[in-house]
Amino acid sequence: MSNEPVGWTDEDDALLAYEALPDWHPALFVDVFRTGLGQQNAPTELLAAFVTPESLPSWGDFNRARAVFDSGLKISMTALYGIDAPDVAYVRLVETSRHTNDSLDRVPATVHATLVWRPEIEIVPNSSWRIHHLGDAVEPTRVPRTAPGFNPRTQI
């Protein structure tokens, strides 16, 4: 058995693409939330800082969110945005064995994280996303928006 590296993989491609995402990218925020959920004894107050205040009662003790992320779903790096609502983003959680994919149609979302840009309650530098819901995508008209029309993708 050789100790030589096996070569470049799609996981390497994914890691490179992930590192290149801008600070404001919603997939990064979802990943930080996932990491927080995975911390043993993470205080509810800390996890609450990642969600919209309006949705906090529906998160309970965050056990359902932990179960979603513990299920092995991968976080897509292709964020989708609300129609005429660039301040609302959808990060797809997908079931796949691959680390990269060039088609949204080939790997449908199992779960959507619906995020909203909330600059008045920013907790992560250069990113004002808050997660409003984990499950089906929520229409922008049903999300508590305070910066309608702001497009985070225009940031440098």
CSV table of N, CA and C in Angstrom, one decimal, residues 46-124:
chain,number,residue,atom,x,y,z
A,46,LEU,N,-26.5,31.8,22.8
A,46,LEU,CA,-25.5,31.9,21.7
A,46,LEU,C,-26.2,31.5,20.4
A,47,LEU,N,-26.9,30.4,20.4
A,47,LEU,CA,-27.5,29.9,19.2
A,47,LEU,C,-28.6,30.9,18.8
A,48,ALA,N,-29.3,31.5,19.7
A,48,ALA,CA,-30.4,32.4,19.4
A,48,ALA,C,-29.8,33.6,18.6
A,49,ALA,N,-28.6,34.0,18.8
A,49,ALA,CA,-28.0,35.1,18.1
A,49,ALA,C,-27.9,34.9,16.6
A,50,PHE,N,-28.1,33.6,16.1
A,50,PHE,CA,-28.0,33.3,14.7
A,50,PHE,C,-29.3,33.4,14.0
A,51,VAL,N,-30.4,33.5,14.8
A,51,VAL,CA,-31.7,33.4,14.2
A,51,VAL,C,-32.5,34.7,14.3
A,52,THR,N,-33.5,34.9,13.5
A,52,THR,CA,-34.3,36.2,13.7
A,52,THR,C,-35.0,36.2,15.0
A,53,PRO,N,-35.0,37.3,15.7
A,53,PRO,CA,-35.7,37.4,17.0
A,53,PRO,C,-37.2,36.9,16.8
A,54,GLU,N,-37.8,37.2,15.7
A,54,GLU,CA,-39.2,36.9,15.5
A,54,GLU,C,-39.4,35.4,15.4
A,55,SER,N,-38.4,34.6,15.0
A,55,SER,CA,-38.6,33.2,14.9
A,55,SER,C,-38.0,32.4,16.1
A,56,LEU,N,-37.4,33.1,17.0
A,56,LEU,CA,-36.8,32.4,18.2
A,56,LEU,C,-37.7,31.5,18.9
A,57,PRO,N,-39.0,31.8,19.2
A,57,PRO,CA,-39.8,30.8,19.9
A,57,PRO,C,-40.0,29.5,19.1
A,58,SER,N,-39.9,29.5,17.8
A,58,SER,CA,-40.1,28.3,17.1
A,58,SER,C,-38.9,27.4,17.1
A,59,TRP,N,-37.7,27.9,17.5
A,59,TRP,CA,-36.5,27.1,17.5
A,59,TRP,C,-36.4,26.2,18.8
A,60,GLY,N,-37.1,26.6,19.8
A,60,GLY,CA,-37.1,25.8,21.1
A,60,GLY,C,-35.7,25.7,21.6
A,61,ASP,N,-35.3,24.4,21.9
A,61,ASP,CA,-34.0,24.1,22.4
A,61,ASP,C,-33.0,23.8,21.3
A,62,PHE,N,-33.3,24.1,20.0
A,62,PHE,CA,-32.5,23.9,18.8
A,62,PHE,C,-32.2,22.4,18.6
A,63,ASN,N,-32.9,21.5,19.2
A,63,ASN,CA,-32.7,20.1,19.0
A,63,ASN,C,-33.1,19.7,17.5
A,64,ARG,N,-34.2,20.2,17.0
A,64,ARG,CA,-34.6,19.9,15.7
A,64,ARG,C,-33.5,20.3,14.7
A,65,ALA,N,-33.0,21.6,14.9
A,65,ALA,CA,-31.9,22.1,14.0
A,65,ALA,C,-30.7,21.2,14.1
A,66,ARG,N,-30.3,20.8,15.3
A,66,ARG,CA,-29.2,19.8,15.5
A,66,ARG,C,-29.4,18.6,14.7
A,67,ALA,N,-30.6,18.0,14.8
A,67,ALA,CA,-30.9,16.8,14.1
A,67,ALA,C,-30.8,16.9,12.6
A,68,VAL,N,-31.2,18.1,12.0
A,68,VAL,CA,-31.1,18.3,10.6
A,68,VAL,C,-29.6,18.3,10.2
A,69,PHE,N,-28.8,19.0,10.9
A,69,PHE,CA,-27.4,19.1,10.5
A,69,PHE,C,-26.7,17.8,10.9
A,70,ASP,N,-27.1,17.1,11.9
A,70,ASP,CA,-26.5,15.8,12.2
A,70,ASP,C,-26.9,14.7,11.2
A,71,SER,N,-27.8,15.0,10.3
A,71,SER,CA,-28.3,13.9,9.4
A,71,SER,C,-27.3,13.7,8.2
A,72,GLY,N,-26.3,14.5,8.1
A,72,GLY,CA,-25.3,14.2,7.1
A,72,GLY,C,-25.6,15.1,5.8
A,73,LEU,N,-26.6,15.9,5.8
A,73,LEU,CA,-26.8,16.8,4.7
A,73,LEU,C,-25.6,17.8,4.5
A,74,LYS,N,-25.4,18.1,3.3
A,74,LYS,CA,-24.3,19.0,3.0
A,74,LYS,C,-24.8,20.4,2.7
A,75,ILE,N,-24.1,21.4,3.0
A,75,ILE,CA,-24.5,22.8,2.8
A,75,ILE,C,-24.0,23.2,1.4
A,76,SER,N,-25.0,23.6,0.6
A,76,SER,CA,-24.7,24.0,-0.8
A,76,SER,C,-24.0,25.4,-0.7
A,77,MET,N,-23.1,25.6,-1.6
A,77,MET,CA,-22.4,26.9,-1.7
A,77,MET,C,-23.1,27.8,-2.7
A,78,THR,N,-24.1,27.3,-3.4
A,78,THR,CA,-24.9,28.1,-4.3
A,78,THR,C,-26.1,28.6,-3.6
A,79,ALA,N,-26.1,29.9,-3.2
A,79,ALA,CA,-27.2,30.5,-2.5
A,79,ALA,C,-28.2,31.0,-3.6
A,80,LEU,N,-29.4,30.9,-3.3
A,80,LEU,CA,-30.5,31.4,-4.1
A,80,LEU,C,-31.1,32.6,-3.4
A,81,TYR,N,-31.6,33.5,-4.1
A,81,TYR,CA,-32.1,34.8,-3.5
A,81,TYR,C,-33.6,35.0,-3.9
A,82,GLY,N,-34.3,35.7,-3.1
A,82,GLY,CA,-35.7,35.9,-3.3
A,82,GLY,C,-35.9,36.8,-4.6
A,83,ILE,N,-37.0,36.5,-5.3
A,83,ILE,CA,-37.3,37.3,-6.5
A,83,ILE,C,-37.6,38.7,-6.0
A,84,ASP,N,-36.9,39.7,-6.5
A,84,ASP,CA,-37.1,41.1,-6.1
A,84,ASP,C,-36.8,41.3,-4.6
A,85,ALA,N,-36.1,40.4,-4.0
A,85,ALA,CA,-35.7,40.4,-2.6
A,85,ALA,C,-34.3,39.9,-2.4
A,86,PRO,N,-33.3,40.7,-2.8
A,86,PRO,CA,-31.9,40.2,-2.6
A,86,PRO,C,-31.5,40.1,-1.2
A,87,ASP,N,-32.3,40.7,-0.3
A,87,ASP,CA,-32.0,40.6,1.2
A,87,ASP,C,-32.5,39.3,1.8
A,88,VAL,N,-33.1,38.5,1.0
A,88,VAL,CA,-33.6,37.1,1.5
A,88,VAL,C,-32.8,36.1,0.7
A,89,ALA,N,-32.2,35.2,1.4
A,89,ALA,CA,-31.4,34.1,0.7
A,89,ALA,C,-31.9,32.8,1.2
A,90,TYR,N,-31.6,31.8,0.3
A,90,TYR,CA,-32.0,30.4,0.6
A,90,TYR,C,-30.7,29.6,0.4
A,91,VAL,N,-30.3,28.9,1.4
A,91,VAL,CA,-29.2,28.0,1.4
A,91,VAL,C,-29.7,26.6,1.4
A,92,ARG,N,-29.4,25.8,0.4
A,92,ARG,CA,-29.9,24.5,0.2
A,92,ARG,C,-29.1,23.5,1.1
A,93,LEU,N,-29.7,22.6,1.8
A,93,LEU,CA,-29.1,21.5,2.4
A,93,LEU,C,-29.4,20.3,1.6
A,94,VAL,N,-28.4,19.6,1.1
A,94,VAL,CA,-28.6,18.5,0.1
A,94,VAL,C,-28.0,17.2,0.6
A,95,GLU,N,-28.7,16.2,0.0
A,95,GLU,CA,-28.2,14.8,0.3
A,95,GLU,C,-27.5,14.3,-0.9
A,96,THR,N,-26.2,14.2,-0.8
A,96,THR,CA,-25.3,13.7,-1.9
A,96,THR,C,-24.0,13.2,-1.3
A,97,SER,N,-23.4,12.3,-2.1
A,97,SER,CA,-22.1,11.8,-1.7
A,97,SER,C,-21.0,12.7,-2.3
A,98,ARG,N,-21.3,13.5,-3.2
A,98,ARG,CA,-20.3,14.4,-3.9
A,98,ARG,C,-20.1,15.6,-3.1
A,99,HIS,N,-19.0,16.3,-3.3
A,99,HIS,CA,-18.7,17.6,-2.6
A,99,HIS,C,-19.0,18.7,-3.6
A,100,THR,N,-19.0,18.5,-4.9
A,100,THR,CA,-19.3,19.6,-5.8
A,100,THR,C,-20.3,19.0,-6.8
A,101,ASN,N,-21.0,20.0,-7.4
A,101,ASN,CA,-22.1,19.6,-8.4
A,101,ASN,C,-22.3,20.8,-9.3
A,102,ASP,N,-22.4,20.6,-10.5
A,102,ASP,CA,-22.6,21.7,-11.5
A,102,ASP,C,-24.1,21.9,-11.9
A,103,SER,N,-25.0,21.3,-11.2
A,103,SER,CA,-26.4,21.4,-11.6
A,103,SER,C,-27.3,21.4,-10.3
A,104,LEU,N,-28.1,22.4,-10.2
A,104,LEU,CA,-29.1,22.4,-9.1
A,104,LEU,C,-30.1,21.4,-9.2
A,105,ASP,N,-30.4,21.1,-10.5
A,105,ASP,CA,-31.5,20.1,-10.8
A,105,ASP,C,-31.1,18.7,-10.4
A,106,ARG,N,-29.8,18.4,-10.5
A,106,ARG,CA,-29.4,17.0,-10.2
A,106,ARG,C,-29.4,16.6,-8.7
A,107,VAL,N,-29.3,17.7,-7.9
A,107,VAL,CA,-29.3,17.5,-6.4
A,107,VAL,C,-30.3,18.4,-5.8
A,108,PRO,N,-31.5,18.0,-5.7
A,108,PRO,CA,-32.5,18.9,-5.1
A,108,PRO,C,-32.3,19.1,-3.6
A,109,ALA,N,-32.8,20.2,-3.1
A,109,ALA,CA,-32.7,20.5,-1.7
A,109,ALA,C,-33.5,19.6,-0.9
A,110,THR,N,-33.0,19.0,0.2
A,110,THR,CA,-33.8,18.3,1.1
A,110,THR,C,-34.4,19.3,2.1
A,111,VAL,N,-33.7,20.3,2.5
A,111,VAL,CA,-34.1,21.3,3.4
A,111,VAL,C,-33.5,22.6,2.9
A,112,HIS,N,-34.3,23.7,3.2
A,112,HIS,CA,-33.7,25.1,2.9
A,112,HIS,C,-33.6,25.8,4.2
A,113,ALA,N,-32.5,26.6,4.3
A,113,ALA,CA,-32.3,27.5,5.3
A,113,ALA,C,-32.7,28.9,4.7
A,114,THR,N,-33.7,29.5,5.3
A,114,THR,CA,-34.2,30.8,4.8
A,114,THR,C,-33.5,31.9,5.7
A,115,LEU,N,-32.8,32.7,5.0
A,115,LEU,CA,-32.0,33.8,5.8
A,115,LEU,C,-32.5,35.2,5.3
A,116,VAL,N,-32.4,36.1,6.2
A,116,VAL,CA,-32.7,37.5,5.9
A,116,VAL,C,-31.6,38.4,6.4
A,117,TRP,N,-31.3,39.5,5.6
A,117,TRP,CA,-30.2,40.4,5.9
A,117,TRP,C,-30.8,41.4,6.9
A,118,ARG,N,-30.2,41.4,8.1
A,118,ARG,CA,-30.7,42.2,9.2
A,118,ARG,C,-29.5,43.0,9.8
A,119,PRO,N,-29.1,44.2,9.1
A,119,PRO,CA,-27.9,44.9,9.6
A,119,PRO,C,-28.0,45.5,11.0
A,120,GLU,N,-29.2,45.7,11.5
A,120,GLU,CA,-29.4,46.3,12.8
A,120,GLU,C,-29.0,45.3,13.9
A,121,ILE,N,-28.9,44.0,13.6
A,121,ILE,CA,-28.6,43.0,14.6
A,121,ILE,C,-27.4,42.1,14.2
A,122,GLU,N,-26.5,42.7,13.5
A,122,GLU,CA,-25.3,41.9,13.0
A,122,GLU,C,-24.5,41.3,14.1
A,123,ILE,N,-24.1,40.1,13.9
A,123,ILE,CA,-23.3,39.4,15.0
A,123,ILE,C,-22.0,38.9,14.4
A,124,VAL,N,-21.9,38.7,13.1
A,124,VAL,CA,-20.7,38.2,12.4
A,124,VAL,C,-20.2,39.4,11.6
